[in-house]
PDB file of C-alpha atoms and ligand atoms in Angstrom:
ATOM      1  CA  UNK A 596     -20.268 -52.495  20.156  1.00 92.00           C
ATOM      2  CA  UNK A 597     -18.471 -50.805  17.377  1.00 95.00           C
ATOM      3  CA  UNK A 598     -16.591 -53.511  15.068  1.00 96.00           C
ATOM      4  CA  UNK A 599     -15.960 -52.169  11.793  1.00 97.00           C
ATOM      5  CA  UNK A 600     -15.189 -48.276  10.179  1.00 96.00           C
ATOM      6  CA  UNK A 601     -18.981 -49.160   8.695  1.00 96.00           C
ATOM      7  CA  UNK A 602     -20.112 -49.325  12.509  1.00 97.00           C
ATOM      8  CA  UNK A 603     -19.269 -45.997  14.009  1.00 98.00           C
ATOM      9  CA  UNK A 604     -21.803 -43.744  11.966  1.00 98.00           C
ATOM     10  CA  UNK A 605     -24.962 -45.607  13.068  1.00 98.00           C
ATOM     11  CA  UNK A 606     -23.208 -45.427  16.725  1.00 98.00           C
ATOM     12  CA  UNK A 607     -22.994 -41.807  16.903  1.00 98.00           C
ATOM     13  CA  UNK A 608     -26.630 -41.340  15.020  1.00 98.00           C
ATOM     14  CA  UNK A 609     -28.101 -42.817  17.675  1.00 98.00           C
ATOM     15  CA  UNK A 610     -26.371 -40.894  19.918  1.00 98.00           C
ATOM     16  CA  UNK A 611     -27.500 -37.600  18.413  1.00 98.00           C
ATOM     17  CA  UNK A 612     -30.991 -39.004  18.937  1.00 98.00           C
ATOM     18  CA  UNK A 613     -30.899 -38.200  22.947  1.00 98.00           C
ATOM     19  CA  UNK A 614     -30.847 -34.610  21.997  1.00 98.00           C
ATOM     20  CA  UNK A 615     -33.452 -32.727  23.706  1.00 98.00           C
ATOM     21  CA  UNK A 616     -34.171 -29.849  21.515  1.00 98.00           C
ATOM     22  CA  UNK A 617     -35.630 -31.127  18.326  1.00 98.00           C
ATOM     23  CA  UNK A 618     -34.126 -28.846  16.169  1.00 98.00           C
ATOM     24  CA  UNK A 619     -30.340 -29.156  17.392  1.00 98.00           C
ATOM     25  CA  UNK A 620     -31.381 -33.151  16.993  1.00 98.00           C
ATOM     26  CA  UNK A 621     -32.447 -32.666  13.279  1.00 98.00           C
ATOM     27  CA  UNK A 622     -28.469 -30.698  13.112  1.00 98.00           C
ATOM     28  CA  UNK A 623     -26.821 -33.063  14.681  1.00 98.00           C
ATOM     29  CA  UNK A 624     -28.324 -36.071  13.009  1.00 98.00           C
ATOM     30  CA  UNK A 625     -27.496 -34.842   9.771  1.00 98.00           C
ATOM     31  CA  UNK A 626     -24.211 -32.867  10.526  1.00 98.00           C
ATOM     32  CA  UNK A 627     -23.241 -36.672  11.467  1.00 98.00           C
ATOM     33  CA  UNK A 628     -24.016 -38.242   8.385  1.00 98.00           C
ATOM     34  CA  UNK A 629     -22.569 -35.789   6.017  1.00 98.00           C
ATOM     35  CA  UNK A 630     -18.737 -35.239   8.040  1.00 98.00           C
ATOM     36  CA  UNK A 631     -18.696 -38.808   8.151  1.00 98.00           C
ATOM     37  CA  UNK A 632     -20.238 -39.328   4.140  1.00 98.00           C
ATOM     38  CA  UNK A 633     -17.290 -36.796   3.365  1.00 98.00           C
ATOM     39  CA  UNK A 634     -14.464 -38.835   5.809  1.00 98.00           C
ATOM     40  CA  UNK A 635     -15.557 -41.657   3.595  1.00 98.00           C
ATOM     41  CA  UNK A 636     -15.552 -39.899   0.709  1.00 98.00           C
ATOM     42  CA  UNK A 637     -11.682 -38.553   0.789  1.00 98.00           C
ATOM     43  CA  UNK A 638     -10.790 -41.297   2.546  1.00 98.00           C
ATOM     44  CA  UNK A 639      -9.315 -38.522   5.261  1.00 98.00           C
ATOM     45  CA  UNK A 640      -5.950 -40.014   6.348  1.00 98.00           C
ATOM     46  CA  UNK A 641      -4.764 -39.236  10.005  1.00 98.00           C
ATOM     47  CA  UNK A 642      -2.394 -36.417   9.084  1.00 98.00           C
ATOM     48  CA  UNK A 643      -4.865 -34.752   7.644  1.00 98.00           C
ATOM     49  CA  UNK A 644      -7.711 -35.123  10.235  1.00 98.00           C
ATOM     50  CA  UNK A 645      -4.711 -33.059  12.491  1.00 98.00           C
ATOM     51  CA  UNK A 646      -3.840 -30.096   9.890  1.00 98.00           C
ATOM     52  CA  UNK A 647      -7.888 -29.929  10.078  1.00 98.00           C
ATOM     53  CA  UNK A 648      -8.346 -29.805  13.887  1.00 98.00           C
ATOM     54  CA  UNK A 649      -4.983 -27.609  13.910  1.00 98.00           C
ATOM     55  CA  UNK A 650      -6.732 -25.623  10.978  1.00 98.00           C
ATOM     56  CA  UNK A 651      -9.751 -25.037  12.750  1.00 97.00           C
ATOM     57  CA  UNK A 652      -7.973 -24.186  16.083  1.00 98.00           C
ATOM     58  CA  UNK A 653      -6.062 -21.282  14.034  1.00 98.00           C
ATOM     59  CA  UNK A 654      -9.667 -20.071  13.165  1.00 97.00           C
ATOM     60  CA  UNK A 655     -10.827 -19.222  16.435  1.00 96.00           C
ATOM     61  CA  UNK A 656      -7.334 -17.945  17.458  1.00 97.00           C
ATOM     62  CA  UNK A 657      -7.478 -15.390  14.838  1.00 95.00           C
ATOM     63  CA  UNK A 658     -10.827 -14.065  15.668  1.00 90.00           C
ATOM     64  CA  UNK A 659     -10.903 -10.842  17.523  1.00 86.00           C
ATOM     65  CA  UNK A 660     -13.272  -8.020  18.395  1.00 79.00           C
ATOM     66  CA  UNK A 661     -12.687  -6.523  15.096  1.00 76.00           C
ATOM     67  CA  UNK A 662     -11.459  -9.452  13.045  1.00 83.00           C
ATOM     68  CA  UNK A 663     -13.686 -12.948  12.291  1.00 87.00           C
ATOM     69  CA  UNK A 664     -11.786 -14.860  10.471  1.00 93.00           C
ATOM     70  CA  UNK A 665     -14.762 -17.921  10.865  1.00 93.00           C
ATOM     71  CA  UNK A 666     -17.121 -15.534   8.616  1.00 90.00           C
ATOM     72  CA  UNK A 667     -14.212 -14.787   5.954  1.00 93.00           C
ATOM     73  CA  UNK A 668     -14.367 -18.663   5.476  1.00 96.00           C
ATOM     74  CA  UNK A 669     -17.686 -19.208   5.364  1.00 95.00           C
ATOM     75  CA  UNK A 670     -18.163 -16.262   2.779  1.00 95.00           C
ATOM     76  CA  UNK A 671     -15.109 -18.155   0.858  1.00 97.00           C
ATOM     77  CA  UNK A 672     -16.344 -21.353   0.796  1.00 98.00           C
ATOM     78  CA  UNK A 673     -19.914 -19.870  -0.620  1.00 97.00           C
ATOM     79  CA  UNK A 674     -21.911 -20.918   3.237  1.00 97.00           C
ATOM     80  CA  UNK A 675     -23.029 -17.192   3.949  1.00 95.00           C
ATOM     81  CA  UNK A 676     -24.076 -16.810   0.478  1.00 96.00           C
ATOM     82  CA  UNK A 677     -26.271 -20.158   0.121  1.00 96.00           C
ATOM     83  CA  UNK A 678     -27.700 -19.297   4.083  1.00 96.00           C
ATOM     84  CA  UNK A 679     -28.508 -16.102   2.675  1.00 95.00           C
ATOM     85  CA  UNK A 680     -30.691 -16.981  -0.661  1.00 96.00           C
ATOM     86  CA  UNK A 681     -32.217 -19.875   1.454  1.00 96.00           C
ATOM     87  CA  UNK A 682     -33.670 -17.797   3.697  1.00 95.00           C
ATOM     88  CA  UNK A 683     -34.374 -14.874   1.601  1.00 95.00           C
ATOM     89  CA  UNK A 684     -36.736 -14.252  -1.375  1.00 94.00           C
ATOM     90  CA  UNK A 685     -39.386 -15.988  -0.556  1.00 92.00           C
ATOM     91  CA  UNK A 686     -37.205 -19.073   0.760  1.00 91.00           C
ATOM     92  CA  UNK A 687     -35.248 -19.386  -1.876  1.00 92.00           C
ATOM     93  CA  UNK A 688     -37.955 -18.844  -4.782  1.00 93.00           C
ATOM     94  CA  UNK A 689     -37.401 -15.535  -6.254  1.00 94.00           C
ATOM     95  CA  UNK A 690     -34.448 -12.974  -6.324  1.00 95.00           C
ATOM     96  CA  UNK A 691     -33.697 -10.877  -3.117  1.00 96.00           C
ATOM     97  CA  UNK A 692     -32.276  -7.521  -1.980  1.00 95.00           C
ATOM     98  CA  UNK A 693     -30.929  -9.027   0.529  1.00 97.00           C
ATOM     99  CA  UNK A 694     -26.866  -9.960   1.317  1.00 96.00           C
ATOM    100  CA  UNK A 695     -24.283 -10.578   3.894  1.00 92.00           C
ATOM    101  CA  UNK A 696     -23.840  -8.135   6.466  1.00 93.00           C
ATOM    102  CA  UNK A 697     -19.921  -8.175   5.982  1.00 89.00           C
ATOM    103  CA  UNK A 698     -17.489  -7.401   8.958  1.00 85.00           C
ATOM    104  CA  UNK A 699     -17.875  -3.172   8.808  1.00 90.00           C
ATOM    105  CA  UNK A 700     -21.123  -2.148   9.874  1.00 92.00           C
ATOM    106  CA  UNK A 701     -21.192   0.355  12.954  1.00 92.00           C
ATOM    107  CA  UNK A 702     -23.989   1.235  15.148  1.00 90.00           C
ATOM    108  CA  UNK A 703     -25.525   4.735  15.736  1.00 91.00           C
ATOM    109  CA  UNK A 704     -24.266   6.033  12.197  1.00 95.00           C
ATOM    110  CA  UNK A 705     -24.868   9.888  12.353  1.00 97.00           C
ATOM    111  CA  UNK A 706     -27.964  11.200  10.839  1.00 98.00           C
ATOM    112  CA  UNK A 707     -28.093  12.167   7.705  1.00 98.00           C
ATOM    113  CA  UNK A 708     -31.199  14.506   6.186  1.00 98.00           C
ATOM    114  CA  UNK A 709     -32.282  13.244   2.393  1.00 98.00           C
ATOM    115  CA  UNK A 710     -29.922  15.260  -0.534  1.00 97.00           C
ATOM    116  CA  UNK A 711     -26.848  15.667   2.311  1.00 98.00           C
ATOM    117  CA  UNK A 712     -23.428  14.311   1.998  1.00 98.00           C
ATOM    118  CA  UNK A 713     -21.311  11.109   3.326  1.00 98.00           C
ATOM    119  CA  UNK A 714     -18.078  12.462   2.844  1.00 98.00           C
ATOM    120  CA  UNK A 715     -17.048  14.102   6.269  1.00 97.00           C
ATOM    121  CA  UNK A 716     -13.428  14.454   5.587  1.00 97.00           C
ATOM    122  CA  UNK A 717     -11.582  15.240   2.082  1.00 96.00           C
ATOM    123  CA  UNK A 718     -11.919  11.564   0.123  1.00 96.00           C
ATOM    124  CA  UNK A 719     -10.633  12.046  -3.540  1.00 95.00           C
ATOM    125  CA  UNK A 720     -12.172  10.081  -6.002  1.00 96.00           C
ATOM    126  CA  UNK A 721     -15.905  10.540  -8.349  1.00 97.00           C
ATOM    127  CA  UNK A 722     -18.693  12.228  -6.839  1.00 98.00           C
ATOM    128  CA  UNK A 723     -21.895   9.328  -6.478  1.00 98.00           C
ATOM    129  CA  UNK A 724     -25.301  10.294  -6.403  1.00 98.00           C
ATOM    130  CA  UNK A 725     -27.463   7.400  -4.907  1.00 98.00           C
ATOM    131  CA  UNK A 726     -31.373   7.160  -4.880  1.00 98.00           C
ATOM    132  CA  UNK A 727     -32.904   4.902  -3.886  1.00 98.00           C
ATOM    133  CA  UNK A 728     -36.634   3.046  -3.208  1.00 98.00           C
ATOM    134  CA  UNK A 729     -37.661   0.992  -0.408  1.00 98.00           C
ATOM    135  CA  UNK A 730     -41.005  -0.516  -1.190  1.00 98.00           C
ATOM    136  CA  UNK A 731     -42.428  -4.165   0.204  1.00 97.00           C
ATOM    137  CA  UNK A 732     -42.981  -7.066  -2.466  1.00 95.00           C
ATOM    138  CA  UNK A 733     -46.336  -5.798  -3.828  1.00 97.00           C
ATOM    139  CA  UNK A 734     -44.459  -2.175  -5.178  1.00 97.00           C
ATOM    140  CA  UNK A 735     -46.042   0.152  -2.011  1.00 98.00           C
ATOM    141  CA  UNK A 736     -43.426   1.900  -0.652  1.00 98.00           C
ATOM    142  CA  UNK A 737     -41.977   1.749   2.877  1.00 98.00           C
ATOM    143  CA  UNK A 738     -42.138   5.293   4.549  1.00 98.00           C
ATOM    144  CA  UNK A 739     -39.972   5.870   7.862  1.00 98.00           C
ATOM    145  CA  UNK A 740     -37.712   3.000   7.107  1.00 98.00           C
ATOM    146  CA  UNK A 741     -34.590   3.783   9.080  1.00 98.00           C
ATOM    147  CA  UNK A 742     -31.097   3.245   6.370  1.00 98.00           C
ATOM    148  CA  UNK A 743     -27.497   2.740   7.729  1.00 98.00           C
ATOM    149  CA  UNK A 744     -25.292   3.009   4.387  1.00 98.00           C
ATOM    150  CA  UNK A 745     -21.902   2.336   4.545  1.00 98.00           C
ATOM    151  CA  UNK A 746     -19.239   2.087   1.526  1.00 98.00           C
ATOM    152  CA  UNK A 747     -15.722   2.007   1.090  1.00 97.00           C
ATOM    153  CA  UNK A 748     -13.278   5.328   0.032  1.00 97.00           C
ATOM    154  CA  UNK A 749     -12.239   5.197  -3.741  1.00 96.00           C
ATOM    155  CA  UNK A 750      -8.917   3.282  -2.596  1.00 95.00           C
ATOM    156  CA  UNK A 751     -11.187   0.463  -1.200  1.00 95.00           C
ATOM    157  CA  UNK A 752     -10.875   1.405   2.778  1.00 95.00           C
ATOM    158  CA  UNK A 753     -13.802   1.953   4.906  1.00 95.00           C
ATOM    159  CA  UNK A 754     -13.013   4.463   7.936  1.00 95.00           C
ATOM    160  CA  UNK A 755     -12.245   2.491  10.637  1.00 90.00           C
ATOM    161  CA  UNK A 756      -9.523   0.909   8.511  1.00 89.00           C
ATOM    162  CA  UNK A 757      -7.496   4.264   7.369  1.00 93.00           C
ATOM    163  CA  UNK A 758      -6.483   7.124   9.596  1.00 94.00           C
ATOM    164  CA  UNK A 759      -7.190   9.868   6.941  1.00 95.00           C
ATOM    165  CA  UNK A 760     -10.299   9.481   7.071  1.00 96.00           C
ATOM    166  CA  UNK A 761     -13.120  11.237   9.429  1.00 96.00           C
ATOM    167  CA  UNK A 762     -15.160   9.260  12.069  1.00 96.00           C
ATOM    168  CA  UNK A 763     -17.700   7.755   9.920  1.00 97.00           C
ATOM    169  CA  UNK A 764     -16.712   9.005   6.810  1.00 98.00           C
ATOM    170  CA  UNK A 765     -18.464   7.634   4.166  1.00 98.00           C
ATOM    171  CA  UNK A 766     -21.749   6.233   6.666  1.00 98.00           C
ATOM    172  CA  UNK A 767     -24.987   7.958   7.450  1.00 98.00           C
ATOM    173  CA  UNK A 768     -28.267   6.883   8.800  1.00 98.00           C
ATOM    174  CA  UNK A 769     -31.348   7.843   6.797  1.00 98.00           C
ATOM    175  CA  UNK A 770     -35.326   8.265   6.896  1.00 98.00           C
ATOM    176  CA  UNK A 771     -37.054   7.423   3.484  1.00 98.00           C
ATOM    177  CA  UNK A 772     -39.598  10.101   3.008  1.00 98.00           C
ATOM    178  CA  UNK A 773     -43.547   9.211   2.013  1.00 98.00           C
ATOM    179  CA  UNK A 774     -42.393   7.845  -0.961  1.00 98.00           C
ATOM    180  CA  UNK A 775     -39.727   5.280   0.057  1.00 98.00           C
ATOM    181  CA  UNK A 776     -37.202   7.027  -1.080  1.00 98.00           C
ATOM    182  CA  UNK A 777     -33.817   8.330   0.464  1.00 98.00           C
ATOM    183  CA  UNK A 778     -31.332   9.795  -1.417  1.00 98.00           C
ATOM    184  CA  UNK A 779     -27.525  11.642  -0.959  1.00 98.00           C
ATOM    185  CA  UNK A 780     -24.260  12.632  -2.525  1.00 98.00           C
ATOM    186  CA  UNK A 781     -20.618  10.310  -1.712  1.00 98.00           C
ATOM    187  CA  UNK A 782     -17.561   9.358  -3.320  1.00 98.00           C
ATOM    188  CA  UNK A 783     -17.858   6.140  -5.986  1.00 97.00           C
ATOM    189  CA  UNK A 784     -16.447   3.600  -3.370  1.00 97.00           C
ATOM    190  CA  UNK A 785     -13.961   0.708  -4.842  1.00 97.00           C
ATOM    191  CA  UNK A 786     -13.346  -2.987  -4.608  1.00 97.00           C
ATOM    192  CA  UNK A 787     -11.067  -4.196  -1.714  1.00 96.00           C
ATOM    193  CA  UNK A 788      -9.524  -7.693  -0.595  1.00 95.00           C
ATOM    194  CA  UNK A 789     -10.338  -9.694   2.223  1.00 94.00           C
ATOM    195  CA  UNK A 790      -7.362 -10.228   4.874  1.00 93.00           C
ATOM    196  CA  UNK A 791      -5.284 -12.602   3.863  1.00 95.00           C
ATOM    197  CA  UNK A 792      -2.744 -13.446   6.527  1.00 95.00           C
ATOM    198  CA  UNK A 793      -4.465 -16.075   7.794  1.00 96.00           C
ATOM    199  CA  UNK A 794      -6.462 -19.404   7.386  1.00 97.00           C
ATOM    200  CA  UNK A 795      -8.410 -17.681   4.219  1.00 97.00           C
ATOM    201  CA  UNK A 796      -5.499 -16.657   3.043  1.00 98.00           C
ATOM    202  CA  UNK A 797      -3.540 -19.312   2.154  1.00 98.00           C
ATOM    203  CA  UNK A 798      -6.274 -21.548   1.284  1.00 98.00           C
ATOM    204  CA  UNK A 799      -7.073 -18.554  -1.791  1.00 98.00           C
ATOM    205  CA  UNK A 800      -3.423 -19.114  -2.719  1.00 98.00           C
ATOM    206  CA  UNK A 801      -3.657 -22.789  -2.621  1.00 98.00           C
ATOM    207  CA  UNK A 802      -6.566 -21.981  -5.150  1.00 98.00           C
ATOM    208  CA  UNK A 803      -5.409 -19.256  -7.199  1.00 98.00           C
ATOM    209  CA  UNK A 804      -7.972 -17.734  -6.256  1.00 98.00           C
ATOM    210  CA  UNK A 805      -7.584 -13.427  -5.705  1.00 98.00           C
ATOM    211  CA  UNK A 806      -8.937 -12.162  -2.709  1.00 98.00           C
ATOM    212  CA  UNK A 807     -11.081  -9.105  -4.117  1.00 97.00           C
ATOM    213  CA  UNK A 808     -14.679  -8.220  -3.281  1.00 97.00           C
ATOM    214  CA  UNK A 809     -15.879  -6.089  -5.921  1.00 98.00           C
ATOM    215  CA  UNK A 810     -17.085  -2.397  -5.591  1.00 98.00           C
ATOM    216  CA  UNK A 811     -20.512  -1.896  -3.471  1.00 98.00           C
ATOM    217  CA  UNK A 812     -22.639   0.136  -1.266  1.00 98.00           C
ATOM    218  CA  UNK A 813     -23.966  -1.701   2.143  1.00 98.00           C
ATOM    219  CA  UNK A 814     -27.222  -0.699   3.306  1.00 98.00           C
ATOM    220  CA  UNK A 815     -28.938  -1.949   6.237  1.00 98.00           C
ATOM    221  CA  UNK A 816     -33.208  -1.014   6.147  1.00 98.00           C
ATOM    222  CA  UNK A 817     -35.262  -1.162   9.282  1.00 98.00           C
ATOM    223  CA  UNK A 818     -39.151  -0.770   9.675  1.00 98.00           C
ATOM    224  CA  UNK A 819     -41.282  -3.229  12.140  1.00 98.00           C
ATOM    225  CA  UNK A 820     -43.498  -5.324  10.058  1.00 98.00           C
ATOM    226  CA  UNK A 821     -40.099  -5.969   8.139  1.00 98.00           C
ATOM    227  CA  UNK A 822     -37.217  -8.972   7.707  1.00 97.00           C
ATOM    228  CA  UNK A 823     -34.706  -6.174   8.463  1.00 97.00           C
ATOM    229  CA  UNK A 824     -33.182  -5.774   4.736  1.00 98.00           C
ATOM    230  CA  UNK A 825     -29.282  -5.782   4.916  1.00 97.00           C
ATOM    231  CA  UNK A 826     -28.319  -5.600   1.139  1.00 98.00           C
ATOM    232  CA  UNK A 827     -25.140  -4.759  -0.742  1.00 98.00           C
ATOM    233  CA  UNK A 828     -25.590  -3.153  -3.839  1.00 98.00           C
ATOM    234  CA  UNK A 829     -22.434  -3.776  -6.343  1.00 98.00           C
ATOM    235  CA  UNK A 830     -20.743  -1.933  -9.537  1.00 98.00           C
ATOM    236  CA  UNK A 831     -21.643  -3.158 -12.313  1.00 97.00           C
ATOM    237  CA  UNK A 832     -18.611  -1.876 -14.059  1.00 94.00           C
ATOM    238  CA  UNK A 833     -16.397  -3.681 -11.441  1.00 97.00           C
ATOM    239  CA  UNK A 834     -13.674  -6.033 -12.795  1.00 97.00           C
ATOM    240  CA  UNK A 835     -14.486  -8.329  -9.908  1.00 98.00           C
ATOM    241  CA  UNK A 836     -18.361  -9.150 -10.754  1.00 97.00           C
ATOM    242  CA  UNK A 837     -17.848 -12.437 -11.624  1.00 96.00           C
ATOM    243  CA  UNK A 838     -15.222 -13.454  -9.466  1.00 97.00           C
ATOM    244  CA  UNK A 839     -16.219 -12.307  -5.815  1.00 98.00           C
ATOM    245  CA  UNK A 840     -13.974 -14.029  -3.170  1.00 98.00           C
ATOM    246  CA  UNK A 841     -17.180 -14.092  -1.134  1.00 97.00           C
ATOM    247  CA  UNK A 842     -19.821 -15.373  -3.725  1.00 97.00           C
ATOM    248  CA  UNK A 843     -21.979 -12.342  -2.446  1.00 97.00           C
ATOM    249  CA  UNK A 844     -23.071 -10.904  -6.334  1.00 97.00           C
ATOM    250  CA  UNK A 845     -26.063 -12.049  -7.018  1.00 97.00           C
ATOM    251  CA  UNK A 846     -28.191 -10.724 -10.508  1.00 96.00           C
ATOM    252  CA  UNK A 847     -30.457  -8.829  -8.120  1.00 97.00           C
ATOM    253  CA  UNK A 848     -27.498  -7.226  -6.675  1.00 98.00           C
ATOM    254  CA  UNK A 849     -26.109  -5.406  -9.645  1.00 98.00           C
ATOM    255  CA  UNK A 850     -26.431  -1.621  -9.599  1.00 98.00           C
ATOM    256  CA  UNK A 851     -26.778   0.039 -12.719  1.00 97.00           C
ATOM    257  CA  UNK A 852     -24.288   2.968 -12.002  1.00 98.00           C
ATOM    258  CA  UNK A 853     -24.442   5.695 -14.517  1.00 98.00           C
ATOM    259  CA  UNK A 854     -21.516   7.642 -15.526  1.00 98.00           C
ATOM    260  CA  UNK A 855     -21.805  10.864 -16.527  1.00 98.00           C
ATOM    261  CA  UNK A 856     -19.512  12.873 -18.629  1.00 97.00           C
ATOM    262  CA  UNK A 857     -20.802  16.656 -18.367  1.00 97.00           C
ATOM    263  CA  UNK A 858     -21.558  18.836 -16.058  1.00 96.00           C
ATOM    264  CA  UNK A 859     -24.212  18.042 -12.732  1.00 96.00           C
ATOM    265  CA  UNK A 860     -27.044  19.812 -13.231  1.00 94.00           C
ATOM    266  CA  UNK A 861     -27.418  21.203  -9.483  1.00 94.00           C
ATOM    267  CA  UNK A 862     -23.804  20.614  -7.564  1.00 93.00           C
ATOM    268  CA  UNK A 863     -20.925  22.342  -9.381  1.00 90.00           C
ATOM    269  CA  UNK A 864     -18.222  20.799  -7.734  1.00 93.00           C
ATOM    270  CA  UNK A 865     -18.961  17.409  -8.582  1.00 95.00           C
ATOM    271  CA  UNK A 866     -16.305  17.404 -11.212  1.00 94.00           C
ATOM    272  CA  UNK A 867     -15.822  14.552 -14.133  1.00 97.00           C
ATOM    273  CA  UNK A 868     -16.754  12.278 -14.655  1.00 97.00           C
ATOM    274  CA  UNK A 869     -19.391  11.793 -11.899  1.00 98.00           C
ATOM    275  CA  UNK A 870     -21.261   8.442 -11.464  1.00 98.00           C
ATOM    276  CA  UNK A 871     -25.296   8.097 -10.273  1.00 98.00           C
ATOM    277  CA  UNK A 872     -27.117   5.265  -9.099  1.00 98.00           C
ATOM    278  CA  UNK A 873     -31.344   4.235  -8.982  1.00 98.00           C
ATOM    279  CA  UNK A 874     -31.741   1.301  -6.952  1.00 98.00           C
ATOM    280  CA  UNK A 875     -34.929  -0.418  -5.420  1.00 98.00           C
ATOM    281  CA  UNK A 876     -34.655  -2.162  -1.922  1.00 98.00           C
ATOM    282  CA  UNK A 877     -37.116  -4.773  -2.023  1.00 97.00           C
ATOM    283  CA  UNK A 878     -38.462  -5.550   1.652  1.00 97.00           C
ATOM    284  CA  UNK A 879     -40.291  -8.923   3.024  1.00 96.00           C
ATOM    285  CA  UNK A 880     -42.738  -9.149   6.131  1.00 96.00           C
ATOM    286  CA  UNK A 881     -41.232 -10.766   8.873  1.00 95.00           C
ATOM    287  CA  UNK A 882     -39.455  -9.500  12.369  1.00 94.00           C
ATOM    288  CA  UNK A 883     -37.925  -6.130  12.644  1.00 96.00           C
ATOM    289  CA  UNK A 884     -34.258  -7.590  14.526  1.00 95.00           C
ATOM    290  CA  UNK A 885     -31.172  -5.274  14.188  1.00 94.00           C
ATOM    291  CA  UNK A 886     -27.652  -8.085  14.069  1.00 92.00           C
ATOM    292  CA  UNK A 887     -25.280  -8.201  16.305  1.00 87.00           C
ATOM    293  CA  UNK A 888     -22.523  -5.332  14.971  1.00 84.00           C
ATOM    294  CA  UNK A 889     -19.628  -7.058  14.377  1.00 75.00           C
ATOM    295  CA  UNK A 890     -17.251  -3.980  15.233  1.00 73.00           C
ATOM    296  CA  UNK A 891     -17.420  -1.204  17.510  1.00 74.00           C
TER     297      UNK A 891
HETATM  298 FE1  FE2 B1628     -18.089  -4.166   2.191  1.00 67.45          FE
END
């Protein structure tokens, strides 16, 4: 018979214990003692236990087909980003290529052949040359890897969020070749903020917090035999490095994007200044499982 505040906890602990699945039971358990440490610890009062069921109401209301506002929050409060280097590198033992997946990867990019272009409708802004490496943790490289890339535009919108651009603009599905490698031409792609007319939102301003990602290039590598490597590779010029809204920049993560200042050796319209970029995707054994895409 609960009592006391001090008697509830070890009343709902043992409730948790009737869970079946051992696994959810291990969740539960401890999701249980640490909402109920941190109700202790604030000292919650009853108004705000309501603003945070109202709070978390507003969350799922503002989720859509092409809007999750439950995944901006978790990025914001630094979950996706800890869930990510727990499970990645090794378990959390040494750095990873791998990232969030973010809310704008599309299936069935169009194909594009090694040295071809991502621009498929006039984007203004640097020419970017990206090569890159896919090779598995002992340096051999990963041949036939299939590689959705996706960036934004130099104004920091991907396709599906601006009408001037093409279908797929600025996305392409590669092979690497026998060396690992793919490679192609684009447009240097800029930082962009998160939505902010909801939940996130106002908790950033209650923060001071801005709500910019910086500057990067998504990838997403698949091979069986392989953890299916989704990565984001950043700018390391970007203003933003230090201060993602979504904690996603990790050391690992940092591209070392070259500017150049004269002419392209082979592509004469490039213009100047034109940026390039050598990156290594590092992949780990593990299941070959494509994610659920989180827009059409
Ligand atoms: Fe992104």
């Amino acid at each position: 018979m609960i009592q006391f505040e001090r008697d509830v906890t070890p009343a709902v602990l043992a409730v948790m214990e009737c869970t079946s699945d051992p696994r959810l039971r291990t969740i539960m358990g401890s999701l249980v003692r640490h909402l109920h440490g941190f109700v202790r610890e604030v000292r919650l009062t009853e108004e705000e236990f309501r603003d945070a069921t109202a709070i978390i109401n507003e969350i799922g209301k503002l989720s859509s087909d092409t809007h999750n506002e439950a995944v901006l929050m978790a990025g914001s409060l630094g979950v996706s980003s800890l869930v990510c280097l727990l499970n990645n590198g090794d378990n959390g033992q040494s750095e990873t290529s791998q990232s969030m997946l973010g809310p704008f990867w599309r299936l069935n990019s169009p194909r594009v052949e090694n040295g071809g272009s991502l621009v498929r409708s006039s984007t203004p802004g640097p020419a970017f040359f990206m090569s890159a490496r896919v090779e598995d943790k002992e340096g051999r490289p990963i041949a036939g890897a299939e590689v959705d890339v996706w960036h934004s535009s130099p104004v920091g919108l991907y396709e599906n969020q601006d009408p001037s651009q093409e279908e797929f603009n600025l996305r392409g599905k590669f092979i690497t070749d026998g060396d690992g490698r793919f490679w192609f031409r684009s447009v240097k792609p800029a930082g962009y903020p998160i939505p902010t007319d909801g939940v996130v939102g106002r908790l950033l301003a209650a923060q001071n917090r801005h709500p910019y990602r910086p500057a990067h290039v998504h990838a997403l590598i698949f091979k069986p035999g392989f953890k299916t490597l989704i990565s984001q590779v950043y700018v390391d010029d970007d203003e933003n490095l230090e201060s993602d809204v979504q904690f996603g920049v990790t050391r690992a993560l940092i591209g070392d994007f070259i500017r150049h200042d004269e002419p392209h050796p082979s592509e004469a319209d490039s213009g100047l200044p034109w940026y390039s970029l050598d990156y290594t995707y590092v992949m780990e054994k593990g299941e070959a499982k494509l994610p659920r895409p989180p827009i059409k």
